[in-house]
Each structure stands twice: as structure tokens, then as C-alpha cells.
Amino acid sequence: MNQDWRGPIVRRLLILIAGCLLLGLLTGEYAWALVIGLAGYLGWTLRQLFRLQHWLKQRDPEQPPPDGHGLWGDIFDALYQLQRQEMRARGRLQAIIDRALESTSALRDAILLLDSEGNLEWWNPAAERLLGLKDPQDTGHPVSNVVRHPAFKEYFDAGRYQEPLELPSPVNERLQLQYHFTRFGNAEHLLLVRDVTRLHQLEQMRKDFVANVSHELRTPLTVIAGYLETFSENQEQFPPRWHRALDQMNQQAGRMQLLLNDLLLLAKLEATSYPAHNQPVAVDALLRDIVADAQALSGERAHRISLEGDGTRLKGSAEELRSAFSNLVFNAVKYTPAGGEIAVRWWGDEEGAHLSVQDNGIGVESKHLPRLTERFYRVDSSRASSTGGTGLGLAIVKHVLLRHKGQLEIASTPGQGSTFTCHFQPAQLAR
Ligand code: ADP
């Protein structure tokens, strides 16, 4: 309260008391005069209070406060100022909210706010278009009631939202949507849903193109390779200067066939998200075959290849796992000098199942490691032709592992060797 008002209040009270005393002097009834005077003051104060209450009850910010004198006038004015300030602040806030709502309404992407349990709290109009949400029927319901897909529930429950999830829209199968969760505040969720149909179509076109080209090239290449093989077998019928050319053509046709096979396998892996045959696979037996083939591949280079397994069985496709594991073991043979050691180990524990392929070969510099699983990525392209690799081996490994909920870990030191380890989740074990 303003200090300046103390003087006038005290003065007014003193005048009132002096008046009462004067009245007491005239009438001889000091006590009554004081009582009457103070009761009058109390009545006036109460009247101001009632006026204030009446004004506050009106709740009309446009209505000016009642006129008042002295301290009461000051209180009325101060309250009026406060009320106007609050009104202006509320107006500004409302404008911000209106703008935010306007902009989210104009967005083509859907935005949904969910509580910590995944129940729907708020969404923008795009969410109604993309997911078929209805206001207010869906408010408070779990989002997994709206997007009824096992993969969506699994993704939400797992709580690992680094990578977005892609699924068809629940209201229109032709729309491909990308779901991205973000946690905020008190474990609440913000769900962003983007229409990625166009991107999906382009990606599909790319996959189809690669698959079709590989498929179309296979027949002519088989014919060419077949003839070349026959020519090579009957080299004596050709002039000697052709021999080298025939050998090289034969070798390159073989490489092209390997490349096409790998491309077709990758296309097949990309076409579906789960292995067609989700059967228990006896990995030990599979690895024994692979190690025997690797020994044959090693031939005169005589690598010492050891195999350890504990009988753990894995759910998945034996055919796909064979491709992935053989790529790792054959790579170890290809990138380890003659006489080197290769250890293949397969074991299960409480963290899942693991396959490690360790060699003491040439190794890879750490700067290449993050990119090794990219298609056609090679550490040393000049070396690729001598090893006969397609550059697709580790890409195949990565895809097969993705489909089996596994991860590839690569550790390598140049000149000392590499260890490629596949980790599978406990849920993938066949008990
Ligand atoms: P490639 O057909 O060329 O072997 P991959 O995709 O199988 O293609 O491997 C990619 C690259 O990773 C290879 O070119 C090679 O440089 C490197 N690489 C893979 N395995 C090993 C290994 N065991 N030791 C050293 N380098 C390796």
C-alpha cells in the first residue's frame, strides 16, 4: 500500500476522534459520542466493502470500479489496474494458443498428444484424416485401439523411438504412414504421423527395378556363362591368344552371376519384413556345413578354422541364416592371409544368442566400420576384384539380422584381425 496514505488516514481518524470528544464535551457523554463516531466510521468502511464486493461479483472487466475516496479509492484503482493487466496477459496468451492451433490445423502431418499410458488427449485435424480419429469419442482411449497393428503396439511398448515406424494407414491401406514418438513432460508422448506414401512408392519402385533388372539379366547371363564355360573346357580348339581372354570372360561371368544372385537375395529380403519360415533352426549343424564349405574355399591357403557351439537353437529361416553366417565366415577366409586362424563360436545366454566369427586377418580401419554394411561399400576397391566379393555380403547379413531381430557388432584392428558378432534377442531363441 502507498505510504502517502497513512498520514491522511491517521489525520481523518484523529479528526473523527476530536469531533467525538467535542460532542462528548457538549453533551457530557464521552463514551456514547465515541461509540457513535466509531460506529459511523465502521458503517462507512463496510459500505465501501460491499461496493467492492458488488463490483467484483459483476466479473465485467469493462465495468469501471466504484468511485471511492482515500484508501478505498486507491484499493479500487489498484484492483482495476490488476484486472486490466490480467486481461491483457490473457488476451496475449489466447492469441498465442489460437496461432498454435491455427498452425497445427494447417499442418498436413498429424500431431497427437498422449498421456503416459498412451491414451489420446488431443490431436489436430490431419490426425482425423490420416488415422480416422473422431472427436470426442476417441478422447481418453488408447492409441493402439486406433492403430490396430501388432507392430505398432510392440513399437510403443518397447519405448525405443530412435527410428520411426512405417505402417499403412488404418483408414486407407494405400496410404503409408510414418509414426514417430517423442517423450516429453511427465512421461507423456507426442506422436507425429507423416504421410510418406510418395517416398514409399519411390522406394518400392527402386526395389522393383533392381529386382526386375536382376531377374531379367539372369537368363541371358546363364546362357553366356554356359557357352563361356564350354569354350573354356575346349580351349584347345581356339587359337592360343584367345585363351587368356576366355579365362577372364569366364571368371567375370561367374562374378556377374554371384552379383545377380546377391541382388536377387537382397530384393527378396526387402520384399517382406519377417522370414517366411519361422522355424527352430539347428544353428550348430548349419555352421558345421558352412565351416566345411569355408575350408574348401580356403583350399591351399590352409586356414585353421575352429567351431564351437552349445546347441542353442534359433527361431527363423534356415536359408536366410545360412546366407548371413556363410557371408561372415567366407569373408574371414577371404580377408585372412594363408595359414591364418578363424574361430567361429555360437552360444546362448540370458541376453540371447550370439555368433562370433573371429579372424587374425588384415582387419579394417575404424573409420570404415560404420559404413561396411552399405551396399557395394568396399574398404579397398582394388582388392575386391581379387577376392571375388560382390560388395553385398554384409548388406545381406544386416538385412537377415534385422528380420531376425538381431544386430551386428564389428570390432577390428588393422593388421591384427576382425571379429564380427551377431546378437539375437532372447525372444528369438527356440526353447
Ligand atoms: P565383399 O563382397 O567385398 O566382401 P562385403 O559386404 O562382404 O563385401 O564386405 C564389405 C567390405 O568389408 C569388404 O570389401 C572388406 O573390405 C571388409 N571386410 C568384410 N569382412 C572382413 C574381414 N573379416 N576382415 C577384413 N575386412 C573385411
Short mmCIF file of C-alpha atoms and ligand atoms in Angstrom, two decimals:
data_model
loop_
_atom_site.label_atom_id
_atom_site.label_comp_id
_atom_site.label_asym_id
_atom_site.label_seq_id
_atom_site.Cartn_x
_atom_site.Cartn_y
_atom_site.Cartn_z
CA MET A 1 0.00 0.00 0.00
CA ASN A 2 1.15 3.50 -0.75
CA GLN A 3 2.92 5.06 2.31
CA ASP A 4 1.42 8.52 1.44
CA TRP A 5 -1.99 7.32 2.54
CA ARG A 6 -1.01 6.68 6.14
CA GLY A 7 -0.95 10.43 7.01
CA PRO A 8 -4.45 11.21 5.66
CA ILE A 9 -5.91 8.06 7.34
CA VAL A 10 -4.38 8.96 10.70
CA ARG A 11 -5.49 12.57 10.23
CA ARG A 12 -9.03 11.52 9.38
CA LEU A 13 -9.19 9.24 12.42
CA LEU A 14 -7.81 11.98 14.65
CA ILE A 15 -10.41 14.44 13.32
CA LEU A 16 -13.15 11.87 13.94
CA ILE A 17 -11.98 11.24 17.50
CA ALA A 18 -11.61 15.01 18.10
CA GLY A 19 -15.17 15.53 16.77
CA CYS A 20 -16.43 12.78 19.09
CA LEU A 21 -14.63 14.31 22.04
CA LEU A 22 -16.11 17.74 21.20
CA LEU A 23 -19.57 16.14 21.05
CA GLY A 24 -18.81 14.46 24.40
CA LEU A 25 -17.78 17.83 25.84
CA LEU A 26 -21.04 19.39 24.70
CA THR A 27 -23.27 16.50 25.81
CA GLY A 28 -21.20 15.20 28.72
CA GLU A 29 -21.48 11.65 27.20
CA TYR A 30 -17.93 10.96 26.03
CA ALA A 31 -18.37 7.18 25.73
CA TRP A 32 -21.54 7.41 23.61
CA ALA A 33 -20.07 10.10 21.44
CA LEU A 34 -17.04 7.88 20.74
CA VAL A 35 -19.26 4.82 20.13
CA ILE A 36 -21.47 6.74 17.70
CA GLY A 37 -18.47 8.22 15.90
CA LEU A 38 -16.61 4.91 15.52
CA ALA A 39 -19.83 3.04 14.56
CA GLY A 40 -20.34 5.63 11.81
CA TYR A 41 -16.77 5.04 10.57
CA LEU A 42 -17.30 1.28 10.69
CA GLY A 43 -20.56 1.64 8.73
CA TRP A 44 -18.83 3.73 6.05
CA THR A 45 -15.99 1.17 5.79
CA LEU A 46 -18.49 -1.68 5.49
CA ARG A 47 -20.34 0.22 2.75
CA GLN A 48 -17.08 0.52 0.76
CA LEU A 49 -16.50 -3.21 1.23
CA PHE A 50 -19.99 -4.04 -0.04
CA ARG A 51 -19.48 -1.80 -3.07
CA LEU A 52 -16.19 -3.57 -3.77
CA GLN A 53 -17.81 -6.98 -3.41
CA HIS A 54 -20.68 -5.97 -5.69
CA TRP A 55 -18.22 -4.74 -8.35
CA LEU A 56 -16.08 -7.91 -8.12
CA LYS A 57 -19.19 -10.10 -8.40
CA GLN A 58 -20.14 -8.48 -11.69
CA ARG A 59 -16.94 -10.00 -13.24
CA ASP A 60 -17.21 -7.48 -16.03
CA PRO A 61 -13.74 -6.23 -16.87
CA GLU A 62 -15.26 -3.39 -18.90
CA GLN A 63 -17.16 -2.04 -15.85
CA PRO A 64 -15.07 0.65 -14.09
CA PRO A 65 -14.68 0.27 -10.30
CA PRO A 66 -16.95 2.26 -7.93
CA ASP A 67 -15.77 5.76 -7.02
CA GLY A 68 -14.02 5.84 -3.71
CA HIS A 69 -12.19 8.31 -1.56
CA GLY A 70 -8.91 7.92 0.18
CA LEU A 71 -7.62 4.43 0.87
CA TRP A 72 -10.69 2.72 -0.63
CA GLY A 73 -10.39 4.69 -3.85
CA ASP A 74 -6.76 3.61 -4.06
CA ILE A 75 -7.70 -0.07 -3.49
CA PHE A 76 -10.42 0.14 -6.16
CA ASP A 77 -7.99 1.64 -8.68
CA ALA A 78 -5.21 -0.87 -7.88
CA LEU A 79 -7.63 -3.79 -8.32
CA TYR A 80 -8.91 -2.30 -11.56
CA GLN A 81 -5.33 -1.99 -12.88
CA LEU A 82 -4.55 -5.59 -11.88
CA GLN A 83 -7.69 -6.80 -13.58
CA ARG A 84 -6.83 -4.98 -16.80
CA GLN A 85 -3.25 -6.30 -16.73
CA GLU A 86 -4.52 -9.84 -16.31
CA MET A 87 -7.00 -9.31 -19.12
CA ARG A 88 -4.25 -8.13 -21.46
CA ALA A 89 -1.99 -11.09 -20.48
CA ARG A 90 -4.88 -13.50 -21.02
CA GLY A 91 -5.57 -11.92 -24.40
CA ARG A 92 -1.93 -12.34 -25.43
CA LEU A 93 -1.92 -15.98 -24.27
CA GLN A 94 -5.15 -16.68 -26.11
CA ALA A 95 -3.65 -15.17 -29.26
CA ILE A 96 -0.61 -17.48 -28.93
CA ILE A 97 -2.86 -20.51 -28.37
CA ASP A 98 -5.03 -19.52 -31.34
CA ARG A 99 -1.97 -19.18 -33.56
CA ALA A 100 -0.58 -22.54 -32.39
CA LEU A 101 -3.95 -24.20 -33.03
CA GLU A 102 -4.26 -22.47 -36.40
CA SER A 103 -0.79 -23.61 -37.47
CA THR A 104 -1.25 -27.20 -36.27
CA SER A 105 -4.64 -27.28 -38.03
CA ALA A 106 -2.97 -26.17 -41.25
CA LEU A 107 -0.30 -28.91 -40.95
CA ARG A 108 -0.55 -31.85 -43.31
CA ASP A 109 1.20 -34.06 -40.74
CA ALA A 110 -0.82 -35.42 -37.84
CA ILE A 111 0.12 -34.42 -34.29
CA LEU A 112 -1.29 -36.31 -31.31
CA LEU A 113 -0.75 -35.76 -27.60
CA LEU A 114 -0.92 -38.90 -25.48
CA ASP A 115 -0.66 -39.36 -21.75
CA SER A 116 1.96 -41.63 -20.16
CA GLU A 117 -0.28 -44.69 -20.74
CA GLY A 118 -0.71 -43.90 -24.42
CA ASN A 119 -4.29 -42.59 -24.10
CA LEU A 120 -5.34 -39.90 -26.57
CA GLU A 121 -5.59 -36.38 -25.15
CA TRP A 122 -5.53 -34.05 -28.15
CA TRP A 123 -4.95 -34.20 -31.92
CA ASN A 124 -5.03 -31.89 -34.94
CA PRO A 125 -7.45 -32.22 -37.89
CA ALA A 126 -4.83 -34.07 -40.02
CA ALA A 127 -4.96 -36.92 -37.47
CA GLU A 128 -8.67 -37.32 -38.23
CA ARG A 129 -7.91 -37.57 -41.94
CA LEU A 130 -4.90 -39.91 -41.67
CA LEU A 131 -6.00 -42.11 -38.75
CA GLY A 132 -9.78 -41.70 -38.78
CA LEU A 133 -9.91 -40.26 -35.25
CA LYS A 134 -13.22 -38.86 -34.06
CA ASP A 135 -13.67 -36.10 -31.51
CA PRO A 136 -14.81 -36.60 -28.73
CA GLN A 137 -15.45 -40.39 -28.99
CA ASP A 138 -11.76 -41.29 -29.15
CA THR A 139 -10.56 -38.93 -26.41
CA GLY A 140 -9.12 -40.91 -23.49
CA HIS A 141 -8.88 -44.15 -25.50
CA PRO A 142 -5.53 -45.93 -26.07
CA VAL A 143 -3.90 -45.00 -29.37
CA SER A 144 -3.37 -48.72 -30.05
CA ASN A 145 -7.18 -49.00 -30.36
CA VAL A 146 -6.96 -46.65 -33.32
CA VAL A 147 -3.83 -48.06 -34.98
CA ARG A 148 -4.59 -51.73 -34.59
CA HIS A 149 -1.35 -53.34 -35.73
CA PRO A 150 0.84 -55.72 -33.69
CA ALA A 151 3.97 -53.91 -34.88
CA PHE A 152 2.60 -50.58 -33.61
CA LYS A 153 1.82 -51.95 -30.14
CA GLU A 154 5.22 -53.62 -30.00
CA TYR A 155 6.91 -50.36 -31.04
CA PHE A 156 5.00 -48.31 -28.45
CA ASP A 157 5.59 -50.80 -25.62
CA ALA A 158 9.30 -51.20 -26.40
CA GLY A 159 9.80 -47.45 -25.89
CA ARG A 160 12.76 -47.25 -28.29
CA TYR A 161 11.75 -44.39 -30.51
CA GLN A 162 15.05 -43.52 -32.23
CA GLU A 163 13.83 -44.94 -35.52
CA PRO A 164 10.33 -44.17 -36.86
CA LEU A 165 7.86 -46.94 -37.70
CA GLU A 166 6.20 -47.28 -41.10
CA LEU A 167 2.77 -48.85 -41.49
CA PRO A 168 -0.26 -48.46 -43.78
CA SER A 169 -2.96 -46.08 -42.56
CA PRO A 170 -5.76 -47.77 -40.55
CA VAL A 171 -8.36 -45.96 -42.70
CA ASN A 172 -6.77 -46.28 -46.13
CA GLU A 173 -4.47 -49.19 -46.97
CA ARG A 174 -2.94 -47.21 -49.84
CA LEU A 175 -1.59 -44.51 -47.53
CA GLN A 176 1.78 -45.34 -46.00
CA LEU A 177 2.31 -43.55 -42.69
CA GLN A 178 5.44 -42.94 -40.66
CA TYR A 179 4.94 -42.86 -36.87
CA HIS A 180 7.44 -41.07 -34.65
CA PHE A 181 7.03 -40.89 -30.88
CA THR A 182 8.73 -38.29 -28.65
CA ARG A 183 8.55 -38.32 -24.88
CA PHE A 184 8.03 -35.02 -23.07
CA GLY A 185 7.00 -33.63 -19.68
CA ASN A 186 5.79 -36.26 -17.24
CA ALA A 187 6.34 -39.35 -19.46
CA GLU A 188 3.67 -38.05 -21.87
CA HIS A 189 4.04 -38.73 -25.58
CA LEU A 190 3.92 -36.61 -28.69
CA LEU A 191 3.13 -38.70 -31.75
CA LEU A 192 3.96 -37.30 -35.18
CA VAL A 193 2.39 -39.07 -38.13
CA ARG A 194 3.63 -38.26 -41.65
CA ASP A 195 2.20 -39.40 -44.93
CA VAL A 196 5.21 -41.00 -46.68
CA THR A 197 3.21 -42.72 -49.45
CA ARG A 198 5.16 -40.95 -52.20
CA LEU A 199 8.55 -41.82 -50.69
CA HIS A 200 7.37 -45.37 -50.10
CA GLN A 201 6.29 -45.67 -53.73
CA LEU A 202 9.65 -44.35 -54.95
CA GLU A 203 11.48 -46.79 -52.66
CA GLN A 204 9.24 -49.58 -53.90
CA MET A 205 9.98 -48.57 -57.50
CA ARG A 206 13.71 -48.71 -56.79
CA LYS A 207 13.41 -52.15 -55.19
CA ASP A 208 11.21 -53.43 -58.03
CA PHE A 209 13.59 -52.02 -60.62
CA VAL A 210 16.64 -53.71 -59.08
CA ALA A 211 14.73 -56.98 -58.63
CA ASN A 212 13.37 -56.90 -62.20
CA VAL A 213 16.69 -55.99 -63.80
CA SER A 214 18.45 -58.74 -61.84
CA HIS A 215 15.77 -61.19 -62.82
CA GLU A 216 15.81 -60.22 -66.50
CA LEU A 217 19.61 -60.39 -66.66
CA ARG A 218 19.74 -63.84 -65.13
CA THR A 219 18.62 -65.84 -68.19
CA PRO A 220 20.89 -64.18 -70.79
CA LEU A 221 23.78 -64.33 -68.35
CA THR A 222 23.19 -68.04 -67.71
CA VAL A 223 23.35 -68.65 -71.47
CA ILE A 224 26.52 -66.58 -71.91
CA ALA A 225 28.20 -68.17 -68.87
CA GLY A 226 27.21 -71.63 -70.10
CA TYR A 227 28.79 -71.08 -73.51
CA LEU A 228 31.87 -69.49 -72.00
CA GLU A 229 32.30 -72.47 -69.72
CA THR A 230 32.05 -74.84 -72.69
CA PHE A 231 34.56 -72.72 -74.63
CA SER A 232 36.94 -72.77 -71.65
CA GLU A 233 36.68 -76.51 -71.37
CA ASN A 234 37.54 -76.83 -75.06
CA GLN A 235 40.25 -74.22 -75.10
CA GLU A 236 42.50 -76.31 -77.40
CA GLN A 237 40.08 -75.66 -80.25
CA PHE A 238 40.75 -71.91 -80.01
CA PRO A 239 43.92 -70.05 -81.06
CA PRO A 240 46.29 -69.65 -78.04
CA ARG A 241 45.94 -65.84 -77.99
CA TRP A 242 42.24 -66.34 -77.08
CA HIS A 243 42.95 -68.46 -74.02
CA ARG A 244 43.55 -65.61 -71.60
CA ALA A 245 40.50 -63.75 -72.87
CA LEU A 246 38.33 -66.83 -72.47
CA ASP A 247 39.56 -67.37 -68.91
CA GLN A 248 38.86 -63.78 -67.99
CA MET A 249 35.43 -63.77 -69.62
CA ASN A 250 34.56 -66.97 -67.79
CA GLN A 251 35.72 -65.53 -64.47
CA GLN A 252 33.84 -62.24 -64.92
CA ALA A 253 30.67 -64.04 -66.00
CA GLY A 254 30.92 -66.03 -62.76
CA ARG A 255 31.26 -62.81 -60.77
CA MET A 256 28.24 -61.31 -62.52
CA GLN A 257 26.23 -64.39 -61.64
CA LEU A 258 27.24 -64.09 -57.98
CA LEU A 259 26.32 -60.42 -58.06
CA LEU A 260 22.90 -61.11 -59.57
CA ASN A 261 22.25 -63.85 -57.03
CA ASP A 262 23.13 -61.49 -54.17
CA LEU A 263 20.98 -58.69 -55.64
CA LEU A 264 18.04 -61.06 -56.01
CA LEU A 265 18.51 -62.31 -52.45
CA LEU A 266 18.58 -58.73 -51.14
CA ALA A 267 15.46 -57.90 -53.16
CA LYS A 268 13.74 -60.94 -51.65
CA LEU A 269 14.81 -59.95 -48.14
CA GLU A 270 13.46 -56.44 -48.65
CA ALA A 271 10.14 -57.60 -50.07
CA THR A 272 8.86 -58.95 -46.75
CA SER A 273 9.59 -57.92 -43.19
CA TYR A 274 9.51 -61.34 -41.50
CA PRO A 275 11.15 -64.60 -42.51
CA ALA A 276 8.76 -66.84 -44.36
CA HIS A 277 9.82 -69.87 -42.35
CA ASN A 278 9.94 -69.05 -38.67
CA GLN A 279 11.08 -72.50 -37.58
CA PRO A 280 13.58 -73.55 -34.91
CA VAL A 281 16.94 -73.72 -36.67
CA ALA A 282 19.72 -76.02 -35.50
CA VAL A 283 22.47 -73.44 -35.89
CA ASP A 284 25.28 -75.87 -34.90
CA ALA A 285 24.58 -78.16 -37.85
CA LEU A 286 24.25 -75.15 -40.15
CA LEU A 287 27.64 -73.83 -39.00
CA ARG A 288 29.29 -77.23 -39.49
CA ASP A 289 28.24 -77.17 -43.16
CA ILE A 290 29.39 -73.57 -43.55
CA VAL A 291 32.77 -74.29 -41.95
CA ALA A 292 33.24 -77.29 -44.28
CA ASP A 293 32.49 -75.03 -47.29
CA ALA A 294 34.84 -72.36 -45.90
CA GLN A 295 37.60 -74.95 -45.60
CA ALA A 296 37.00 -75.86 -49.23
CA LEU A 297 37.12 -72.15 -50.18
CA SER A 298 40.37 -71.78 -48.29
CA GLY A 299 41.85 -74.74 -50.23
CA GLU A 300 45.60 -74.45 -50.46
CA ARG A 301 45.64 -71.36 -48.26
CA ALA A 302 45.00 -73.79 -45.42
CA HIS A 303 43.29 -71.61 -42.82
CA ARG A 304 42.75 -73.22 -39.43
CA ILE A 305 39.03 -72.89 -38.84
CA SER A 306 37.62 -73.89 -35.44
CA LEU A 307 33.96 -74.22 -34.50
CA GLU A 308 32.35 -74.18 -31.05
CA GLY A 309 28.60 -74.42 -30.45
CA ASP A 310 26.42 -75.09 -27.43
CA GLY A 311 23.37 -76.45 -29.20
CA THR A 312 21.28 -73.26 -28.84
CA ARG A 313 18.52 -73.16 -31.42
CA LEU A 314 17.19 -70.01 -33.04
CA LYS A 315 13.77 -69.18 -34.48
CA GLY A 316 13.97 -68.06 -38.08
CA SER A 317 14.67 -69.02 -41.62
CA ALA A 318 17.49 -71.56 -42.00
CA GLU A 319 18.04 -70.46 -45.59
CA GLU A 320 18.46 -66.79 -44.67
CA LEU A 321 20.64 -67.53 -41.64
CA ARG A 322 22.83 -69.75 -43.83
CA SER A 323 23.35 -66.82 -46.25
CA ALA A 324 24.21 -64.41 -43.46
CA PHE A 325 26.53 -66.69 -41.47
CA SER A 326 28.31 -68.01 -44.55
CA ASN A 327 28.99 -64.44 -45.71
CA LEU A 328 30.72 -63.73 -42.40
CA VAL A 329 32.76 -66.95 -42.39
CA PHE A 330 33.71 -66.67 -46.10
CA ASN A 331 34.73 -63.03 -45.57
CA ALA A 332 37.02 -64.20 -42.77
CA VAL A 333 38.63 -66.64 -45.22
CA LYS A 334 38.84 -64.03 -47.97
CA TYR A 335 40.40 -61.34 -45.79
CA THR A 336 42.82 -63.52 -43.79
CA PRO A 337 46.18 -64.44 -45.27
CA ALA A 338 47.08 -68.12 -45.86
CA GLY A 339 47.50 -70.18 -42.71
CA GLY A 340 45.52 -67.68 -40.60
CA GLU A 341 43.19 -68.68 -37.78
CA ILE A 342 39.44 -68.32 -37.84
CA ALA A 343 37.29 -69.07 -34.78
CA VAL A 344 33.53 -69.50 -35.17
CA ARG A 345 31.60 -69.55 -31.89
CA TRP A 346 27.85 -69.93 -31.29
CA TRP A 347 26.37 -69.65 -27.81
CA GLY A 348 23.23 -68.70 -25.90
CA ASP A 349 22.93 -66.84 -22.58
CA GLU A 350 20.42 -64.70 -20.69
CA GLU A 351 20.97 -61.83 -23.16
CA GLY A 352 20.03 -64.02 -26.13
CA ALA A 353 22.10 -65.90 -28.67
CA HIS A 354 25.39 -64.85 -30.23
CA LEU A 355 27.53 -65.85 -33.18
CA SER A 356 31.07 -64.58 -33.35
CA VAL A 357 33.42 -65.01 -36.30
CA GLN A 358 36.94 -64.02 -35.34
CA ASP A 359 39.94 -63.93 -37.66
CA ASN A 360 43.54 -62.76 -37.42
CA GLY A 361 43.49 -61.33 -40.91
CA ILE A 362 44.11 -57.92 -42.44
CA GLY A 363 41.45 -56.10 -40.37
CA VAL A 364 39.62 -52.88 -41.20
CA GLU A 365 40.43 -49.29 -40.17
CA SER A 366 37.89 -47.96 -37.67
CA LYS A 367 36.79 -45.12 -39.99
CA HIS A 368 35.31 -47.70 -42.39
CA LEU A 369 33.42 -49.72 -39.77
CA PRO A 370 30.15 -47.70 -39.70
CA ARG A 371 29.81 -47.99 -43.49
CA LEU A 372 30.80 -51.65 -44.02
CA THR A 373 27.19 -52.88 -44.24
CA GLU A 374 26.28 -50.42 -47.01
CA ARG A 375 25.70 -51.95 -50.41
CA PHE A 376 28.85 -52.03 -52.55
CA TYR A 377 30.91 -50.35 -49.84
CA ARG A 378 34.44 -51.62 -50.02
CA VAL A 379 37.44 -50.68 -47.95
CA ASP A 380 39.76 -51.21 -50.87
CA SER A 381 38.12 -51.46 -54.28
CA SER A 382 41.30 -52.77 -55.93
CA ARG A 383 41.22 -55.71 -53.53
CA ALA A 384 37.60 -56.52 -54.33
CA SER A 385 38.30 -57.99 -57.75
CA SER A 386 41.00 -60.26 -56.38
CA THR A 387 38.78 -61.63 -53.59
CA GLY A 388 35.83 -62.02 -55.94
CA GLY A 389 33.45 -60.31 -53.50
CA THR A 390 30.23 -58.68 -54.65
CA GLY A 391 30.25 -55.90 -52.05
CA LEU A 392 26.78 -57.04 -50.97
CA GLY A 393 27.72 -59.68 -48.39
CA LEU A 394 27.49 -57.54 -45.26
CA ALA A 395 24.36 -55.77 -46.58
CA ILE A 396 22.75 -59.22 -46.77
CA VAL A 397 23.97 -60.00 -43.23
CA LYS A 398 22.44 -56.76 -41.95
CA HIS A 399 19.07 -57.43 -43.61
CA VAL A 400 18.86 -61.02 -42.41
CA LEU A 401 19.70 -59.91 -38.87
CA LEU A 402 17.08 -57.13 -38.99
CA ARG A 403 14.46 -59.71 -39.92
CA HIS A 404 15.59 -61.93 -37.04
CA LYS A 405 15.64 -59.04 -34.55
CA GLY A 406 19.40 -59.24 -34.38
CA GLN A 407 22.26 -56.78 -34.50
CA LEU A 408 25.73 -56.90 -36.00
CA GLU A 409 28.71 -55.74 -33.97
CA ILE A 410 32.04 -55.27 -35.72
CA ALA A 411 35.37 -54.93 -33.95
CA SER A 412 38.57 -54.76 -35.97
CA THR A 413 42.20 -53.71 -35.76
CA PRO A 414 44.15 -53.28 -38.99
CA GLY A 415 46.86 -55.91 -39.28
CA GLN A 416 45.55 -57.91 -36.32
CA GLY A 417 42.15 -59.17 -37.33
CA SER A 418 38.42 -58.67 -37.02
CA THR A 419 35.52 -60.04 -35.01
CA PHE A 420 32.03 -59.94 -36.46
CA THR A 421 29.41 -60.77 -33.82
CA CYS A 422 25.68 -61.26 -34.38
CA HIS A 423 23.50 -60.73 -31.31
CA PHE A 424 19.95 -62.12 -31.22
CA GLN A 425 17.31 -61.17 -28.64
CA PRO A 426 16.19 -63.80 -26.07
CA ALA A 427 12.73 -63.83 -27.70
CA GLN A 428 14.31 -65.32 -30.85
CA LEU A 429 15.58 -68.41 -29.02
CA ALA A 430 13.74 -71.65 -29.71
CA ARG A 431 13.33 -73.39 -26.36
P1 ADP B 1 32.75 -58.13 -50.27
O1 ADP B 1 31.94 -58.92 -51.21
O2 ADP B 1 33.57 -57.07 -50.91
O3 ADP B 1 33.48 -58.96 -49.31
P2 ADP B 1 31.14 -57.44 -48.01
O4 ADP B 1 29.89 -56.63 -47.92
O5 ADP B 1 31.06 -58.85 -47.59
O6 ADP B 1 31.64 -57.28 -49.49
O7 ADP B 1 32.24 -56.72 -47.15
C1 ADP B 1 32.46 -55.32 -47.30
C2 ADP B 1 33.88 -54.96 -47.01
O8 ADP B 1 34.17 -55.22 -45.67
C3 ADP B 1 34.86 -55.82 -47.78
O9 ADP B 1 35.15 -55.26 -49.04
C4 ADP B 1 36.09 -55.82 -46.87
O10 ADP B 1 36.90 -54.71 -47.17
C5 ADP B 1 35.52 -55.64 -45.49
N1 ADP B 1 35.50 -56.90 -44.74
C6 ADP B 1 34.48 -57.73 -44.55
N2 ADP B 1 34.82 -58.78 -43.76
C7 ADP B 1 36.11 -58.57 -43.42
C8 ADP B 1 37.06 -59.30 -42.60
N3 ADP B 1 36.73 -60.43 -41.98
N4 ADP B 1 38.30 -58.78 -42.48
C9 ADP B 1 38.63 -57.62 -43.08
N5 ADP B 1 37.81 -56.91 -43.86
C10 ADP B 1 36.56 -57.36 -44.02
#
